[in-house]
Amino acid sequence: MTASAAAFGLLGSLVTACGSSGSDGTTLRLVVPEYGNSPATGSKAYWDKLTAAFTAAHPGKKVEVTLHPWAEVDREVSRMVEEGDVPDVALLGAYSDFAAQGRLYPASEVLSIRSEANFLPPLVEAGSVGNTLYGLPFVASSRLLFYNQELFEKAGAKPPKTWSGLKGAAEALKAEGVPYPYALPLGPEEAHAEALIWELSNGGGYTDIRGEYSLDSERNAQTFRWIKDNLVKPALTGPVPPAELNRQDAFDAFLRGDVGMVNGYPSLLHEARQKGMKVGTLRMPVSDTLEDEEAPPAVGVADWMMAFKRDGNRELVGSFLNFVYEDENLNEFAERYHLLPSTVSATQASRGTAADPSAEQFLIALRSARLYPVDDPSWLQVSNTIKRNIGKAVAPSADPGAVLEQIARQAGEAAQPE
């Protein structure tokens, strides 16, 4: 996933599809990202099985699948669209730029009423432009704070509920010799996730109640000032400076036992327990000023199916998508990568069969989660700006407010209609 994949993908396109901007109504062209990090965990096996089952149930129909690494799939689909070589269905990290161009079918035109009504509410909100659902959520995740229970026990630290509790735990871990008490991945891979987790825990976020960007709000500036003064300057973060630390490197350090705390998602919990680690999870601690208020939402991330308009393809696209969203098919993919299914019925069906019952806590967090503003066509550009720059806000000599103002100016330019 752009924000929540179990791993990052292989080094090239695994299958090549061809076609034109029209459709013969018998062959569906599907473009999807690679969720695995090796041939053994690759996504091809899943799509081969699913498409074989679909074509067996729909004689005379074919599905051509193209797999691309996550780092390339958005760019490849954009290139296809620009060249008039439009796919029928694509799975990406964002959808709203194509919706704004009028290239996507609304869900009501390709899904059954039952399928359309089955998505989890926070995902429906994020997948809609206005009141129309264009981004069909496929798999999702929520974020919780992970802590190494053995390191905490040795240090006599308590699972934190507030920022001051987190700082106290980090200081205790440092005193016990833990190299990096808190991993703060504000590097270019996924800085926008870590930043939003912290902003929400102080009552801030990327947008205000009107849905407009509020990247340089005073609450957000307070958040990064606190991180800089209380975690970065006292050398309680690592393994490298936050602006250079990517998510996977932070996860790897946590799995080695070098990190005491890190924000993560279900697949990290699965990996940690496979290694025999004792790991606790909890909602992100809140700023001390919010201690007595209602808990802020967790961060949620989803990947989006989208149905492209091509002459003569609507019926085939609808048949395929309704098949994809059957509980068995959706759960098989979610469980393969230790992610969360996007529908109410699949979530309920997975509870009795999930390999890790602790995934329930991530499902609970997802129900009220805050997702990125993916319904804004400028989000891809804005998120890239955040990823490249937000780490500068916690550099020891930085002025967090000034860094946020610069990001906000660039976001404002991206959000202006052409």
PDB file of N, CA and C in Angstrom, residues 57-156:
ATOM      1  N   ALA A  57     -16.333 -18.685 -13.829  1.00  0.00           N
ATOM      2  CA  ALA A  57     -17.727 -18.358 -13.550  1.00  0.00           C
ATOM      3  C   ALA A  57     -18.354 -17.485 -14.636  1.00  0.00           C
ATOM      4  N   HIS A  58     -17.522 -16.947 -15.535  1.00  0.00           N
ATOM      5  CA  HIS A  58     -18.007 -16.071 -16.606  1.00  0.00           C
ATOM      6  C   HIS A  58     -17.385 -16.537 -17.925  1.00  0.00           C
ATOM      7  N   PRO A  59     -17.898 -17.609 -18.489  1.00  0.00           N
ATOM      8  CA  PRO A  59     -17.332 -18.162 -19.730  1.00  0.00           C
ATOM      9  C   PRO A  59     -17.251 -17.110 -20.828  1.00  0.00           C
ATOM     10  N   GLY A  60     -16.126 -17.127 -21.525  1.00  0.00           N
ATOM     11  CA  GLY A  60     -15.928 -16.189 -22.616  1.00  0.00           C
ATOM     12  C   GLY A  60     -15.272 -14.887 -22.196  1.00  0.00           C
ATOM     13  N   LYS A  61     -15.087 -14.671 -20.888  1.00  0.00           N
ATOM     14  CA  LYS A  61     -14.451 -13.448 -20.399  1.00  0.00           C
ATOM     15  C   LYS A  61     -12.996 -13.727 -20.036  1.00  0.00           C
ATOM     16  N   LYS A  62     -12.151 -12.728 -20.173  1.00  0.00           N
ATOM     17  CA  LYS A  62     -10.737 -12.844 -19.827  1.00  0.00           C
ATOM     18  C   LYS A  62     -10.316 -11.647 -18.986  1.00  0.00           C
ATOM     19  N   VAL A  63      -9.277 -11.860 -18.180  1.00  0.00           N
ATOM     20  CA  VAL A  63      -8.696 -10.776 -17.386  1.00  0.00           C
ATOM     21  C   VAL A  63      -7.192 -10.767 -17.623  1.00  0.00           C
ATOM     22  N   GLU A  64      -6.675  -9.628 -18.066  1.00  0.00           N
ATOM     23  CA  GLU A  64      -5.234  -9.435 -18.229  1.00  0.00           C
ATOM     24  C   GLU A  64      -4.721  -8.577 -17.077  1.00  0.00           C
ATOM     25  N   VAL A  65      -3.757  -9.115 -16.342  1.00  0.00           N
ATOM     26  CA  VAL A  65      -3.276  -8.451 -15.131  1.00  0.00           C
ATOM     27  C   VAL A  65      -1.871  -7.905 -15.360  1.00  0.00           C
ATOM     28  N   THR A  66      -1.654  -6.661 -14.967  1.00  0.00           N
ATOM     29  CA  THR A  66      -0.321  -6.053 -14.956  1.00  0.00           C
ATOM     30  C   THR A  66       0.040  -5.710 -13.521  1.00  0.00           C
ATOM     31  N   LEU A  67       1.190  -6.182 -13.075  1.00  0.00           N
ATOM     32  CA  LEU A  67       1.703  -5.875 -11.744  1.00  0.00           C
ATOM     33  C   LEU A  67       2.877  -4.907 -11.858  1.00  0.00           C
ATOM     34  N   HIS A  68       2.859  -3.865 -11.050  1.00  0.00           N
ATOM     35  CA  HIS A  68       3.972  -2.916 -10.978  1.00  0.00           C
ATOM     36  C   HIS A  68       4.368  -2.721  -9.520  1.00  0.00           C
ATOM     37  N   PRO A  69       5.615  -2.390  -9.237  1.00  0.00           N
ATOM     38  CA  PRO A  69       5.999  -2.014  -7.875  1.00  0.00           C
ATOM     39  C   PRO A  69       5.192  -0.804  -7.416  1.00  0.00           C
ATOM     40  N   TRP A  70       4.997  -0.699  -6.105  1.00  0.00           N
ATOM     41  CA  TRP A  70       4.244   0.445  -5.579  1.00  0.00           C
ATOM     42  C   TRP A  70       4.874   1.773  -5.982  1.00  0.00           C
ATOM     43  N   ALA A  71       6.184   1.811  -6.033  1.00  0.00           N
ATOM     44  CA  ALA A  71       6.854   3.064  -6.360  1.00  0.00           C
ATOM     45  C   ALA A  71       6.586   3.516  -7.789  1.00  0.00           C
ATOM     46  N   GLU A  72       6.065   2.625  -8.627  1.00  0.00           N
ATOM     47  CA  GLU A  72       5.884   2.945 -10.040  1.00  0.00           C
ATOM     48  C   GLU A  72       4.434   2.917 -10.508  1.00  0.00           C
ATOM     49  N   VAL A  73       3.540   2.303  -9.747  1.00  0.00           N
ATOM     50  CA  VAL A  73       2.216   2.008 -10.297  1.00  0.00           C
ATOM     51  C   VAL A  73       1.410   3.281 -10.577  1.00  0.00           C
ATOM     52  N   ASP A  74       1.457   4.270  -9.707  1.00  0.00           N
ATOM     53  CA  ASP A  74       0.718   5.512  -9.958  1.00  0.00           C
ATOM     54  C   ASP A  74       1.193   6.174 -11.252  1.00  0.00           C
ATOM     55  N   ARG A  75       2.520   6.234 -11.397  1.00  0.00           N
ATOM     56  CA  ARG A  75       3.085   6.865 -12.584  1.00  0.00           C
ATOM     57  C   ARG A  75       2.728   6.083 -13.848  1.00  0.00           C
ATOM     58  N   GLU A  76       2.743   4.758 -13.766  1.00  0.00           N
ATOM     59  CA  GLU A  76       2.440   3.945 -14.935  1.00  0.00           C
ATOM     60  C   GLU A  76       0.992   4.100 -15.372  1.00  0.00           C
ATOM     61  N   VAL A  77       0.074   4.132 -14.420  1.00  0.00           N
ATOM     62  CA  VAL A  77      -1.334   4.302 -14.779  1.00  0.00           C
ATOM     63  C   VAL A  77      -1.570   5.698 -15.353  1.00  0.00           C
ATOM     64  N   SER A  78      -0.937   6.700 -14.769  1.00  0.00           N
ATOM     65  CA  SER A  78      -1.061   8.055 -15.319  1.00  0.00           C
ATOM     66  C   SER A  78      -0.546   8.105 -16.751  1.00  0.00           C
ATOM     67  N   ARG A  79       0.567   7.436 -17.002  1.00  0.00           N
ATOM     68  CA  ARG A  79       1.114   7.397 -18.360  1.00  0.00           C
ATOM     69  C   ARG A  79       0.140   6.712 -19.312  1.00  0.00           C
ATOM     70  N   MET A  80      -0.435   5.599 -18.890  1.00  0.00           N
ATOM     71  CA  MET A  80      -1.389   4.887 -19.732  1.00  0.00           C
ATOM     72  C   MET A  80      -2.568   5.776 -20.097  1.00  0.00           C
ATOM     73  N   VAL A  81      -3.075   6.491 -19.110  1.00  0.00           N
ATOM     74  CA  VAL A  81      -4.219   7.369 -19.348  1.00  0.00           C
ATOM     75  C   VAL A  81      -3.848   8.475 -20.328  1.00  0.00           C
ATOM     76  N   GLU A  82      -2.693   9.090 -20.118  1.00  0.00           N
ATOM     77  CA  GLU A  82      -2.260  10.177 -20.999  1.00  0.00           C
ATOM     78  C   GLU A  82      -2.080   9.700 -22.438  1.00  0.00           C
ATOM     79  N   GLU A  83      -1.667   8.449 -22.609  1.00  0.00           N
ATOM     80  CA  GLU A  83      -1.439   7.908 -23.946  1.00  0.00           C
ATOM     81  C   GLU A  83      -2.689   7.286 -24.563  1.00  0.00           C
ATOM     82  N   GLY A  84      -3.821   7.383 -23.863  1.00  0.00           N
ATOM     83  CA  GLY A  84      -5.053   6.820 -24.389  1.00  0.00           C
ATOM     84  C   GLY A  84      -5.152   5.315 -24.265  1.00  0.00           C
ATOM     85  N   ASP A  85      -4.277   4.731 -23.451  1.00  0.00           N
ATOM     86  CA  ASP A  85      -4.233   3.277 -23.252  1.00  0.00           C
ATOM     87  C   ASP A  85      -4.831   2.953 -21.887  1.00  0.00           C
ATOM     88  N   VAL A  86      -6.079   3.325 -21.681  1.00  0.00           N
ATOM     89  CA  VAL A  86      -6.698   3.333 -20.358  1.00  0.00           C
ATOM     90  C   VAL A  86      -7.018   1.909 -19.903  1.00  0.00           C
ATOM     91  N   PRO A  87      -6.648   1.528 -18.660  1.00  0.00           N
ATOM     92  CA  PRO A  87      -7.053   0.219 -18.147  1.00  0.00           C
ATOM     93  C   PRO A  87      -8.534   0.225 -17.802  1.00  0.00           C
ATOM     94  N   ASP A  88      -9.078  -0.932 -17.536  1.00  0.00           N
ATOM     95  CA  ASP A  88     -10.474  -1.012 -17.086  1.00  0.00           C
ATOM     96  C   ASP A  88     -10.572  -0.787 -15.582  1.00  0.00           C
ATOM     97  N   VAL A  89      -9.671  -1.408 -14.838  1.00  0.00           N
ATOM     98  CA  VAL A  89      -9.669  -1.304 -13.380  1.00  0.00           C
ATOM     99  C   VAL A  89      -8.234  -1.142 -12.929  1.00  0.00           C
ATOM    100  N   ALA A  90      -8.005  -0.293 -11.926  1.00  0.00           N
ATOM    101  CA  ALA A  90      -6.668  -0.126 -11.348  1.00  0.00           C
ATOM    102  C   ALA A  90      -6.793  -0.047  -9.838  1.00  0.00           C
ATOM    103  N   LEU A  91      -5.753  -0.488  -9.167  1.00  0.00           N
ATOM    104  CA  LEU A  91      -5.657  -0.417  -7.705  1.00  0.00           C
ATOM    105  C   LEU A  91      -4.478   0.477  -7.377  1.00  0.00           C
ATOM    106  N   LEU A  92      -4.764   1.629  -6.742  1.00  0.00           N
ATOM    107  CA  LEU A  92      -3.740   2.648  -6.505  1.00  0.00           C
ATOM    108  C   LEU A  92      -3.877   3.217  -5.103  1.00  0.00           C
ATOM    109  N   GLY A  93      -2.975   4.143  -4.774  1.00  0.00           N
ATOM    110  CA  GLY A  93      -3.018   4.799  -3.481  1.00  0.00           C
ATOM    111  C   GLY A  93      -3.888   6.033  -3.455  1.00  0.00           C
ATOM    112  N   ALA A  94      -4.320   6.532  -4.609  1.00  0.00           N
ATOM    113  CA  ALA A  94      -5.180   7.715  -4.681  1.00  0.00           C
ATOM    114  C   ALA A  94      -6.003   7.631  -5.952  1.00  0.00           C
ATOM    115  N   TYR A  95      -7.139   8.285  -5.930  1.00  0.00           N
ATOM    116  CA  TYR A  95      -8.085   8.173  -7.046  1.00  0.00           C
ATOM    117  C   TYR A  95      -8.630   9.509  -7.526  1.00  0.00           C
ATOM    118  N   SER A  96      -8.566  10.545  -6.698  1.00  0.00           N
ATOM    119  CA  SER A  96      -9.376  11.739  -6.942  1.00  0.00           C
ATOM    120  C   SER A  96      -8.925  12.540  -8.156  1.00  0.00           C
ATOM    121  N   ASP A  97      -7.644  12.431  -8.540  1.00  0.00           N
ATOM    122  CA  ASP A  97      -7.228  13.158  -9.732  1.00  0.00           C
ATOM    123  C   ASP A  97      -7.928  12.598 -10.966  1.00  0.00           C
ATOM    124  N   PHE A  98      -8.101  11.264 -11.036  1.00  0.00           N
ATOM    125  CA  PHE A  98      -8.821  10.675 -12.164  1.00  0.00           C
ATOM    126  C   PHE A  98     -10.319  10.976 -12.088  1.00  0.00           C
ATOM    127  N   ALA A  99     -10.852  11.020 -10.856  1.00  0.00           N
ATOM    128  CA  ALA A  99     -12.266  11.381 -10.708  1.00  0.00           C
ATOM    129  C   ALA A  99     -12.512  12.803 -11.176  1.00  0.00           C
ATOM    130  N   ALA A 100     -11.583  13.702 -10.850  1.00  0.00           N
ATOM    131  CA  ALA A 100     -11.737  15.099 -11.250  1.00  0.00           C
ATOM    132  C   ALA A 100     -11.704  15.258 -12.765  1.00  0.00           C
ATOM    133  N   GLN A 101     -11.023  14.327 -13.437  1.00  0.00           N
ATOM    134  CA  GLN A 101     -10.961  14.370 -14.902  1.00  0.00           C
ATOM    135  C   GLN A 101     -12.181  13.727 -15.558  1.00  0.00           C
ATOM    136  N   GLY A 102     -13.100  13.196 -14.743  1.00  0.00           N
ATOM    137  CA  GLY A 102     -14.289  12.552 -15.277  1.00  0.00           C
ATOM    138  C   GLY A 102     -14.027  11.201 -15.898  1.00  0.00           C
ATOM    139  N   ARG A 103     -12.950  10.539 -15.487  1.00  0.00           N
ATOM    140  CA  ARG A 103     -12.553   9.277 -16.115  1.00  0.00           C
ATOM    141  C   ARG A 103     -13.084   8.044 -15.382  1.00  0.00           C
ATOM    142  N   LEU A 104     -13.690   8.209 -14.197  1.00  0.00           N
ATOM    143  CA  LEU A 104     -14.081   7.060 -13.390  1.00  0.00           C
ATOM    144  C   LEU A 104     -15.592   6.883 -13.339  1.00  0.00           C
ATOM    145  N   TYR A 105     -16.017   5.635 -13.284  1.00  0.00           N
ATOM    146  CA  TYR A 105     -17.412   5.332 -12.995  1.00  0.00           C
ATOM    147  C   TYR A 105     -17.672   5.555 -11.508  1.00  0.00           C
ATOM    148  N   PRO A 106     -18.795   6.143 -11.144  1.00  0.00           N
ATOM    149  CA  PRO A 106     -19.172   6.119  -9.727  1.00  0.00           C
ATOM    150  C   PRO A 106     -19.531   4.699  -9.324  1.00  0.00           C
ATOM    151  N   ALA A 107     -19.399   4.420  -8.036  1.00  0.00           N
ATOM    152  CA  ALA A 107     -19.673   3.064  -7.545  1.00  0.00           C
ATOM    153  C   ALA A 107     -21.067   2.594  -7.910  1.00  0.00           C
ATOM    154  N   SER A 108     -22.018   3.514  -7.926  1.00  0.00           N
ATOM    155  CA  SER A 108     -23.415   3.141  -8.199  1.00  0.00           C
ATOM    156  C   SER A 108     -23.607   2.563  -9.593  1.00  0.00           C
ATOM    157  N   GLU A 109     -22.668   2.814 -10.498  1.00  0.00           N
ATOM    158  CA  GLU A 109     -22.810   2.316 -11.862  1.00  0.00           C
ATOM    159  C   GLU A 109     -22.100   0.993 -12.098  1.00  0.00           C
ATOM    160  N   VAL A 110     -21.289   0.539 -11.136  1.00  0.00           N
ATOM    161  CA  VAL A 110     -20.548  -0.712 -11.360  1.00  0.00           C
ATOM    162  C   VAL A 110     -20.689  -1.713 -10.211  1.00  0.00           C
ATOM    163  N   LEU A 111     -21.232  -1.307  -9.087  1.00  0.00           N
ATOM    164  CA  LEU A 111     -21.411  -2.222  -7.965  1.00  0.00           C
ATOM    165  C   LEU A 111     -22.884  -2.453  -7.684  1.00  0.00           C
ATOM    166  N   SER A 112     -23.187  -3.630  -7.152  1.00  0.00           N
ATOM    167  CA  SER A 112     -24.541  -3.886  -6.682  1.00  0.00           C
ATOM    168  C   SER A 112     -24.831  -2.992  -5.485  1.00  0.00           C
ATOM    169  N   ILE A 113     -26.094  -2.820  -5.180  1.00  0.00           N
ATOM    170  CA  ILE A 113     -26.473  -2.000  -4.022  1.00  0.00           C
ATOM    171  C   ILE A 113     -25.850  -2.571  -2.753  1.00  0.00           C
ATOM    172  N   ARG A 114     -25.870  -3.885  -2.627  1.00  0.00           N
ATOM    173  CA  ARG A 114     -25.307  -4.517  -1.433  1.00  0.00           C
ATOM    174  C   ARG A 114     -23.809  -4.242  -1.330  1.00  0.00           C
ATOM    175  N   SER A 115     -23.093  -4.388  -2.433  1.00  0.00           N
ATOM    176  CA  SER A 115     -21.647  -4.163  -2.400  1.00  0.00           C
ATOM    177  C   SER A 115     -21.317  -2.712  -2.074  1.00  0.00           C
ATOM    178  N   GLU A 116     -22.041  -1.793  -2.669  1.00  0.00           N
ATOM    179  CA  GLU A 116     -21.766  -0.370  -2.433  1.00  0.00           C
ATOM    180  C   GLU A 116     -22.044   0.016  -0.991  1.00  0.00           C
ATOM    181  N   ALA A 117     -23.071  -0.590  -0.389  1.00  0.00           N
ATOM    182  CA  ALA A 117     -23.455  -0.242   0.987  1.00  0.00           C
ATOM    183  C   ALA A 117     -22.612  -0.959   2.030  1.00  0.00           C
ATOM    184  N   ASN A 118     -21.698  -1.823   1.599  1.00  0.00           N
ATOM    185  CA  ASN A 118     -20.987  -2.712   2.505  1.00  0.00           C
ATOM    186  C   ASN A 118     -19.663  -2.149   3.008  1.00  0.00           C
ATOM    187  N   PHE A 119     -19.178  -1.039   2.449  1.00  0.00           N
ATOM    188  CA  PHE A 119     -17.885  -0.503   2.853  1.00  0.00           C
ATOM    189  C   PHE A 119     -17.956   0.123   4.239  1.00  0.00           C
ATOM    190  N   LEU A 120     -16.844   0.067   4.968  1.00  0.00           N
ATOM    191  CA  LEU A 120     -16.769   0.684   6.287  1.00  0.00           C
ATOM    192  C   LEU A 120     -16.917   2.205   6.153  1.00  0.00           C
ATOM    193  N   PRO A 121     -17.699   2.832   7.029  1.00  0.00           N
ATOM    194  CA  PRO A 121     -18.029   4.263   6.874  1.00  0.00           C
ATOM    195  C   PRO A 121     -16.848   5.209   6.712  1.00  0.00           C
ATOM    196  N   PRO A 122     -15.777   5.104   7.517  1.00  0.00           N
ATOM    197  CA  PRO A 122     -14.677   6.056   7.305  1.00  0.00           C
ATOM    198  C   PRO A 122     -14.058   5.944   5.915  1.00  0.00           C
ATOM    199  N   LEU A 123     -14.079   4.751   5.346  1.00  0.00           N
ATOM    200  CA  LEU A 123     -13.505   4.545   4.025  1.00  0.00           C
ATOM    201  C   LEU A 123     -14.416   5.112   2.943  1.00  0.00           C
ATOM    202  N   VAL A 124     -15.724   5.028   3.167  1.00  0.00           N
ATOM    203  CA  VAL A 124     -16.678   5.625   2.220  1.00  0.00           C
ATOM    204  C   VAL A 124     -16.470   7.132   2.160  1.00  0.00           C
ATOM    205  N   GLU A 125     -16.309   7.739   3.323  1.00  0.00           N
ATOM    206  CA  GLU A 125     -16.110   9.199   3.369  1.00  0.00           C
ATOM    207  C   GLU A 125     -14.855   9.594   2.609  1.00  0.00           C
ATOM    208  N   ALA A 126     -13.774   8.852   2.833  1.00  0.00           N
ATOM    209  CA  ALA A 126     -12.512   9.185   2.164  1.00  0.00           C
ATOM    210  C   ALA A 126     -12.563   8.883   0.674  1.00  0.00           C
ATOM    211  N   GLY A 127     -13.375   7.910   0.266  1.00  0.00           N
ATOM    212  CA  GLY A 127     -13.441   7.522  -1.131  1.00  0.00           C
ATOM    213  C   GLY A 127     -14.442   8.306  -1.956  1.00  0.00           C
ATOM    214  N   SER A 128     -15.080   9.299  -1.341  1.00  0.00           N
ATOM    215  CA  SER A 128     -16.137  10.045  -2.024  1.00  0.00           C
ATOM    216  C   SER A 128     -15.707  11.458  -2.354  1.00  0.00           C
ATOM    217  N   VAL A 129     -16.127  11.911  -3.520  1.00  0.00           N
ATOM    218  CA  VAL A 129     -15.998  13.314  -3.904  1.00  0.00           C
ATOM    219  C   VAL A 129     -17.406  13.873  -3.883  1.00  0.00           C
ATOM    220  N   GLY A 130     -17.622  14.866  -3.013  1.00  0.00           N
ATOM    221  CA  GLY A 130     -18.998  15.276  -2.761  1.00  0.00           C
ATOM    222  C   GLY A 130     -19.703  14.119  -2.075  1.00  0.00           C
ATOM    223  N   ASN A 131     -20.811  13.692  -2.624  1.00  0.00           N
ATOM    224  CA  ASN A 131     -21.526  12.545  -2.079  1.00  0.00           C
ATOM    225  C   ASN A 131     -21.444  11.335  -2.994  1.00  0.00           C
ATOM    226  N   THR A 132     -20.494  11.346  -3.914  1.00  0.00           N
ATOM    227  CA  THR A 132     -20.386  10.260  -4.886  1.00  0.00           C
ATOM    228  C   THR A 132     -19.125   9.446  -4.632  1.00  0.00           C
ATOM    229  N   LEU A 133     -19.283   8.135  -4.494  1.00  0.00           N
ATOM    230  CA  LEU A 133     -18.174   7.238  -4.222  1.00  0.00           C
ATOM    231  C   LEU A 133     -17.484   6.856  -5.525  1.00  0.00           C
ATOM    232  N   TYR A 134     -16.232   7.270  -5.665  1.00  0.00           N
ATOM    233  CA  TYR A 134     -15.415   6.921  -6.827  1.00  0.00           C
ATOM    234  C   TYR A 134     -14.270   5.979  -6.451  1.00  0.00           C
ATOM    235  N   GLY A 135     -13.656   6.221  -5.292  1.00  0.00           N
ATOM    236  CA  GLY A 135     -12.576   5.361  -4.828  1.00  0.00           C
ATOM    237  C   GLY A 135     -13.154   4.203  -4.046  1.00  0.00           C
ATOM    238  N   LEU A 136     -13.005   2.991  -4.547  1.00  0.00           N
ATOM    239  CA  LEU A 136     -13.563   1.819  -3.890  1.00  0.00           C
ATOM    240  C   LEU A 136     -12.491   1.239  -2.975  1.00  0.00           C
ATOM    241  N   PRO A 137     -12.646   1.371  -1.659  1.00  0.00           N
ATOM    242  CA  PRO A 137     -11.600   0.889  -0.752  1.00  0.00           C
ATOM    243  C   PRO A 137     -11.423  -0.620  -0.876  1.00  0.00           C
ATOM    244  N   PHE A 138     -10.173  -1.054  -0.921  1.00  0.00           N
ATOM    245  CA  PHE A 138      -9.878  -2.475  -1.109  1.00  0.00           C
ATOM    246  C   PHE A 138      -9.366  -3.085   0.196  1.00  0.00           C
ATOM    247  N   VAL A 139      -8.176  -2.712   0.617  1.00  0.00           N
ATOM    248  CA  VAL A 139      -7.662  -3.111   1.926  1.00  0.00           C
ATOM    249  C   VAL A 139      -7.219  -1.858   2.659  1.00  0.00           C
ATOM    250  N   ALA A 140      -7.137  -1.969   3.981  1.00  0.00           N
ATOM    251  CA  ALA A 140      -6.864  -0.796   4.793  1.00  0.00           C
ATOM    252  C   ALA A 140      -6.003  -1.190   5.986  1.00  0.00           C
ATOM    253  N   SER A 141      -5.588  -0.186   6.724  1.00  0.00           N
ATOM    254  CA  SER A 141      -4.906  -0.426   7.990  1.00  0.00           C
ATOM    255  C   SER A 141      -5.114   0.796   8.869  1.00  0.00           C
ATOM    256  N   SER A 142      -4.917   0.611  10.146  1.00  0.00           N
ATOM    257  CA  SER A 142      -4.875   1.734  11.081  1.00  0.00           C
ATOM    258  C   SER A 142      -3.538   1.671  11.800  1.00  0.00           C
ATOM    259  N   ARG A 143      -3.195   2.740  12.478  1.00  0.00           N
ATOM    260  CA  ARG A 143      -1.894   2.840  13.124  1.00  0.00           C
ATOM    261  C   ARG A 143      -2.051   2.871  14.644  1.00  0.00           C
ATOM    262  N   LEU A 144      -1.222   2.096  15.307  1.00  0.00           N
ATOM    263  CA  LEU A 144      -1.148   2.085  16.763  1.00  0.00           C
ATOM    264  C   LEU A 144       0.314   2.211  17.172  1.00  0.00           C
ATOM    265  N   LEU A 145       0.543   2.614  18.421  1.00  0.00           N
ATOM    266  CA  LEU A 145       1.900   2.701  18.942  1.00  0.00           C
ATOM    267  C   LEU A 145       2.329   1.325  19.443  1.00  0.00           C
ATOM    268  N   PHE A 146       3.453   0.824  18.925  1.00  0.00           N
ATOM    269  CA  PHE A 146       4.029  -0.440  19.355  1.00  0.00           C
ATOM    270  C   PHE A 146       5.103  -0.162  20.407  1.00  0.00           C
ATOM    271  N   TYR A 147       5.185  -1.034  21.410  1.00  0.00           N
ATOM    272  CA  TYR A 147       6.290  -0.916  22.354  1.00  0.00           C
ATOM    273  C   TYR A 147       6.814  -2.309  22.708  1.00  0.00           C
ATOM    274  N   ASN A 148       8.117  -2.399  22.863  1.00  0.00           N
ATOM    275  CA  ASN A 148       8.800  -3.636  23.204  1.00  0.00           C
ATOM    276  C   ASN A 148       8.605  -3.888  24.693  1.00  0.00           C
ATOM    277  N   GLN A 149       7.783  -4.891  25.029  1.00  0.00           N
ATOM    278  CA  GLN A 149       7.426  -5.113  26.432  1.00  0.00           C
ATOM    279  C   GLN A 149       8.631  -5.524  27.269  1.00  0.00           C
ATOM    280  N   GLU A 150       9.537  -6.311  26.711  1.00  0.00           N
ATOM    281  CA  GLU A 150      10.697  -6.736  27.484  1.00  0.00           C
ATOM    282  C   GLU A 150      11.597  -5.551  27.828  1.00  0.00           C
ATOM    283  N   LEU A 151      11.797  -4.658  26.854  1.00  0.00           N
ATOM    284  CA  LEU A 151      12.610  -3.473  27.130  1.00  0.00           C
ATOM    285  C   LEU A 151      11.933  -2.574  28.160  1.00  0.00           C
ATOM    286  N   PHE A 152      10.614  -2.449  28.046  1.00  0.00           N
ATOM    287  CA  PHE A 152       9.872  -1.633  29.014  1.00  0.00           C
ATOM    288  C   PHE A 152      10.002  -2.218  30.419  1.00  0.00           C
ATOM    289  N   GLU A 153       9.888  -3.536  30.533  1.00  0.00           N
ATOM    290  CA  GLU A 153       9.975  -4.171  31.854  1.00  0.00           C
ATOM    291  C   GLU A 153      11.357  -3.965  32.466  1.00  0.00           C
ATOM    292  N   LYS A 154      12.398  -4.128  31.664  1.00  0.00           N
ATOM    293  CA  LYS A 154      13.753  -3.937  32.178  1.00  0.00           C
ATOM    294  C   LYS A 154      13.978  -2.500  32.640  1.00  0.00           C
ATOM    295  N   ALA A 155      13.371  -1.543  31.916  1.00  0.00           N
ATOM    296  CA  ALA A 155      13.572  -0.134  32.245  1.00  0.00           C
ATOM    297  C   ALA A 155      12.600   0.360  33.310  1.00  0.00           C
ATOM    298  N   GLY A 156      11.643  -0.478  33.693  1.00  0.00           N
ATOM    299  CA  GLY A 156      10.626  -0.044  34.648  1.00  0.00           C
ATOM    300  C   GLY A 156       9.713   1.025  34.080  1.00  0.00           C
TER     301      GLY A 156
END
